[in-house]
């Protein structure tokens, strides 16, 4: 396939180079040609090709498949001429290290966020929602440095690394970050609407609670009903909501009122001897 790009030539390594040698070459070229430090108009396009080469050669399976398709000869790519680089300020090289290890595509106007908008990536990184891009990159670089020396399993290391990459993919791209912020606002509004709807729904009765009315000796018993002087001896009224019921002078001997709600009930003169009032709400 004559159109197949020669990633080895682009990264200035041989086909027998180790993964560590390729990584070192990639980082060197990334420092030279990254658009943040290289003002050349060709830098962005070349950096994209360097990222593509690194993504192809860093994976053993993809590299093996690529090697089988690579032509025997390939024309070398001339380096981009650029003005002398500015002297790096303290901490700037450290801040770039994470970006070099996490290549990204150019910003895309009209990007849409399709991930989980309920995840607060600002909170996960411990930055303000209006934090500038360089502040976010600095935090991620510090986290990457701490991760390298953390005594954790390989699985946990990979999980945290992927989490940081996802955070940078979202917050490091101005258009994706704007789309994420819009999605978060929509998710908050939808959550508030659902909460309001749920608040309108009646709460389910607690375990053991019975919904009235019930009938005893031909009398309907329910909350708010006037049953003055009624004969409810031995009645099974367990767990009923009998709030504001009028039971003045009623005969309630031996009635089972366990866990019944009698809030606001009128019980003056009622005979409750032998009644079960265990857990009753009086």
XYZ file of C-alpha atoms in Angstrom:
282
model
C 0.000 0.000 0.000
C 1.987 2.944 -1.273
C -0.298 5.468 0.440
C 0.399 4.015 3.906
C 2.198 6.678 6.024
C 5.579 5.737 7.460
C 5.076 6.380 11.169
C 8.598 5.221 11.970
C 10.142 7.845 9.701
C 7.837 10.502 11.123
C 8.875 9.689 14.709
C 12.540 9.325 13.606
C 12.880 5.766 14.906
C 13.596 2.393 13.301
C 11.238 -0.532 12.869
C 13.231 -2.393 15.522
C 12.893 0.355 18.148
C 11.415 -0.615 21.510
C 8.220 0.875 22.892
C 10.280 2.934 25.350
C 12.441 4.339 22.532
C 9.360 5.225 20.500
C 7.765 6.910 23.531
C 10.910 9.000 24.126
C 11.006 10.030 20.454
C 7.318 10.937 20.536
C 7.734 13.130 23.603
C 10.722 14.897 22.059
C 8.806 15.676 18.867
C 5.700 16.689 20.835
C 7.725 19.263 22.761
C 9.111 20.654 19.498
C 5.940 20.752 17.414
C 3.048 21.186 19.840
C 0.970 24.243 18.775
C 1.204 25.623 22.317
C 4.944 26.143 21.878
C 5.408 26.185 18.094
C 4.015 29.199 16.243
C 4.500 27.620 12.793
C 1.255 27.353 10.782
C 2.242 23.784 9.894
C 2.722 22.735 13.517
C -0.889 21.742 14.166
C -1.089 19.449 11.148
C 2.265 17.839 11.892
C 1.356 17.394 15.569
C -1.796 15.585 14.528
C 0.253 13.188 12.379
C 2.738 12.677 15.212
C -0.152 11.793 17.539
C -1.530 9.345 14.967
C 1.893 7.702 14.638
C 2.237 7.388 18.407
C -1.258 5.900 18.799
C -0.431 3.322 16.097
C 2.988 2.268 17.382
C 2.278 2.295 21.129
C -0.141 -0.638 20.795
C 1.612 -3.955 20.086
C -1.299 -5.440 18.141
C -1.878 -2.389 15.946
C 1.873 -2.036 15.383
C 2.192 -5.635 14.190
C -0.698 -5.209 11.754
C 0.766 -1.909 10.549
C 4.225 -3.442 10.003
C 2.728 -6.027 7.646
C 1.279 -3.247 5.464
C 4.271 -0.903 5.509
C 6.139 -0.475 2.176
C 9.787 -1.505 2.047
C 10.860 2.073 1.437
C 9.351 5.348 2.480
C 10.267 8.892 1.653
C 11.372 10.794 4.782
C 9.279 13.753 5.924
C 11.080 17.054 6.158
C 10.847 18.733 9.568
C 8.893 21.960 9.936
C 10.973 25.087 10.106
C 10.012 27.113 13.125
C 11.238 30.126 15.072
C 13.477 29.503 18.107
C 11.387 28.207 21.011
C 10.748 30.427 23.991
C 12.550 29.593 27.185
C 10.296 27.387 29.294
C 9.101 28.867 32.552
C 9.268 26.782 35.746
C 6.428 24.286 35.867
C 5.537 24.652 32.186
C 7.325 21.461 31.139
C 5.545 19.611 33.917
C 2.193 20.996 32.777
C 2.861 19.851 29.200
C 3.755 16.302 30.225
C 0.149 15.200 30.615
C -0.885 16.755 27.283
C 1.948 14.925 25.512
C 0.827 11.633 26.997
C -2.842 12.316 26.134
C -2.958 13.418 22.454
C -6.150 15.097 21.373
C -7.744 16.231 18.139
C -8.197 19.862 17.225
C -11.195 21.632 18.766
C -14.460 20.986 16.975
C -17.049 23.754 16.731
C -20.506 22.303 17.242
C -19.263 19.409 19.387
C -21.963 17.553 21.331
C -21.472 15.960 24.729
C -22.914 12.441 24.807
C -21.454 11.237 28.111
C -22.860 11.216 31.636
C -23.701 14.839 32.441
C -24.327 13.990 36.091
C -20.567 13.507 36.623
C -19.002 16.713 37.940
C -15.529 16.660 36.396
C -14.672 20.010 37.999
C -15.335 18.513 41.415
C -13.333 15.385 40.589
C -10.299 17.527 39.718
C -10.878 20.017 42.530
C -11.012 23.059 40.226
C -13.516 25.886 39.803
C -16.006 25.696 36.952
C -14.430 28.825 35.453
C -10.867 27.504 35.821
C -8.691 28.265 32.753
C -7.377 25.454 30.596
C -3.803 25.773 31.875
C -4.972 25.427 35.490
C -6.806 22.212 34.604
C -3.758 20.886 32.753
C -1.537 21.668 35.730
C -3.835 19.746 38.077
C -3.929 16.722 35.749
C -0.141 16.773 35.380
C 0.263 16.795 39.152
C -2.188 13.904 39.459
C -0.281 11.966 36.784
C 2.954 12.487 38.698
C 1.386 11.295 41.939
C -0.114 8.303 40.157
C 3.289 7.145 38.925
C 4.512 6.695 42.512
C 1.270 5.374 43.990
C 1.361 1.855 45.445
C -1.717 0.538 43.618
C -2.568 -2.409 41.394
C -2.133 -2.270 37.627
C -5.912 -2.380 37.205
C -6.431 0.617 39.496
C -3.560 2.463 37.787
C -5.213 1.970 34.392
C -8.617 3.026 35.726
C -7.268 6.269 37.183
C -5.242 7.018 34.069
C -8.301 6.591 31.849
C -10.306 8.813 34.197
C -7.726 11.582 33.825
C -7.698 11.164 30.047
C -11.484 11.449 29.944
C -11.387 14.565 32.119
C -8.852 16.179 29.776
C -10.811 15.170 26.659
C -13.846 16.987 28.085
C -12.318 19.998 29.848
C -9.260 20.450 27.615
C -11.304 21.143 24.474
C -13.081 24.493 24.633
C -15.974 23.346 22.432
C -16.433 20.010 24.205
C -16.222 21.793 27.554
C -18.949 24.229 26.487
C -21.114 21.303 25.333
C -20.493 19.529 28.654
C -21.484 22.642 30.625
C -24.710 22.911 28.621
C -25.462 19.223 29.226
C -24.870 19.677 32.966
C -27.282 22.597 33.130
C -29.911 20.570 31.257
C -29.380 17.585 33.559
C -29.772 19.786 36.645
C -32.984 21.292 35.279
C -34.356 17.833 34.437
C -33.411 16.572 37.893
C -35.164 19.492 39.563
C -38.278 18.853 37.455
C -38.306 15.166 38.406
C -37.861 16.045 42.079
C -40.800 18.441 41.884
C -42.965 15.771 40.255
C -42.004 13.212 42.867
C -42.771 15.696 45.627
C -46.327 15.979 44.300
C -46.896 12.238 44.472
C -48.429 10.957 47.680
C -45.999 9.084 49.871
C -46.629 5.333 50.056
C -47.928 4.102 53.387
C -45.311 2.739 55.786
C -45.011 -1.029 56.305
C -48.004 -2.372 58.238
C -50.137 0.681 57.468
C -53.704 0.007 56.313
C -55.791 2.334 54.208
C -59.315 2.937 55.537
C -62.163 2.926 55.773
C -62.969 -0.356 57.530
C -66.331 -1.573 58.792
C -66.949 -2.890 62.304
C -70.358 -3.884 63.601
C -71.950 -2.020 60.697
C -70.008 1.174 61.507
C -67.607 2.713 59.008
C -64.353 3.662 60.708
C -62.005 6.133 59.022
C -60.120 9.343 59.741
C -62.185 12.423 60.527
C -65.440 10.471 61.045
C -67.705 11.192 64.027
C -68.282 8.002 66.039
C -69.221 9.488 69.372
C -70.429 6.780 71.757
C -69.911 4.043 69.155
C -69.471 0.428 70.255
C -66.082 -0.665 68.909
C -65.194 -3.231 71.521
C -62.603 -5.709 70.193
C -62.384 -3.876 66.859
C -59.323 -4.581 64.678
C -58.077 -1.065 63.900
C -54.372 -1.870 63.576
C -52.316 0.498 61.453
C -55.243 2.657 60.392
C -55.000 6.410 59.871
C -57.660 7.658 62.293
C -56.455 11.238 62.539
C -59.101 13.716 63.819
C -61.685 10.926 64.412
C -64.312 11.695 67.038
C -64.439 8.798 69.532
C -65.721 10.646 72.558
C -67.459 8.295 74.992
C -66.889 5.403 72.563
C -66.575 1.842 73.856
C -63.093 0.680 72.827
C -62.473 -2.058 75.393
C -60.068 -4.633 73.949
C -59.816 -2.785 70.610
C -56.550 -3.352 68.733
C -55.119 0.080 67.869
C -51.518 -1.017 67.457
C -49.557 1.421 65.227
C -52.760 3.330 64.455
C -52.551 7.078 63.947
C -54.799 8.959 66.367
C -53.355 12.422 65.865
C -55.965 15.033 66.687
C -58.492 12.354 67.661
C -61.137 13.235 70.238
C -61.036 10.579 72.937
C -62.669 12.338 75.886
C -64.722 9.862 77.895
C -63.749 6.922 75.667
C -63.257 3.575 77.461
C -59.879 2.232 76.359
C -59.511 -0.428 79.034
C -57.694 -3.461 77.644
C -57.113 -1.699 74.297
C -53.796 -2.368 72.525
C -52.194 1.047 71.997
C -48.710 -0.302 71.267
C -46.895 2.059 68.838
C -50.107 4.069 68.400
C -49.507 7.684 67.401
C -51.435 9.716 69.947
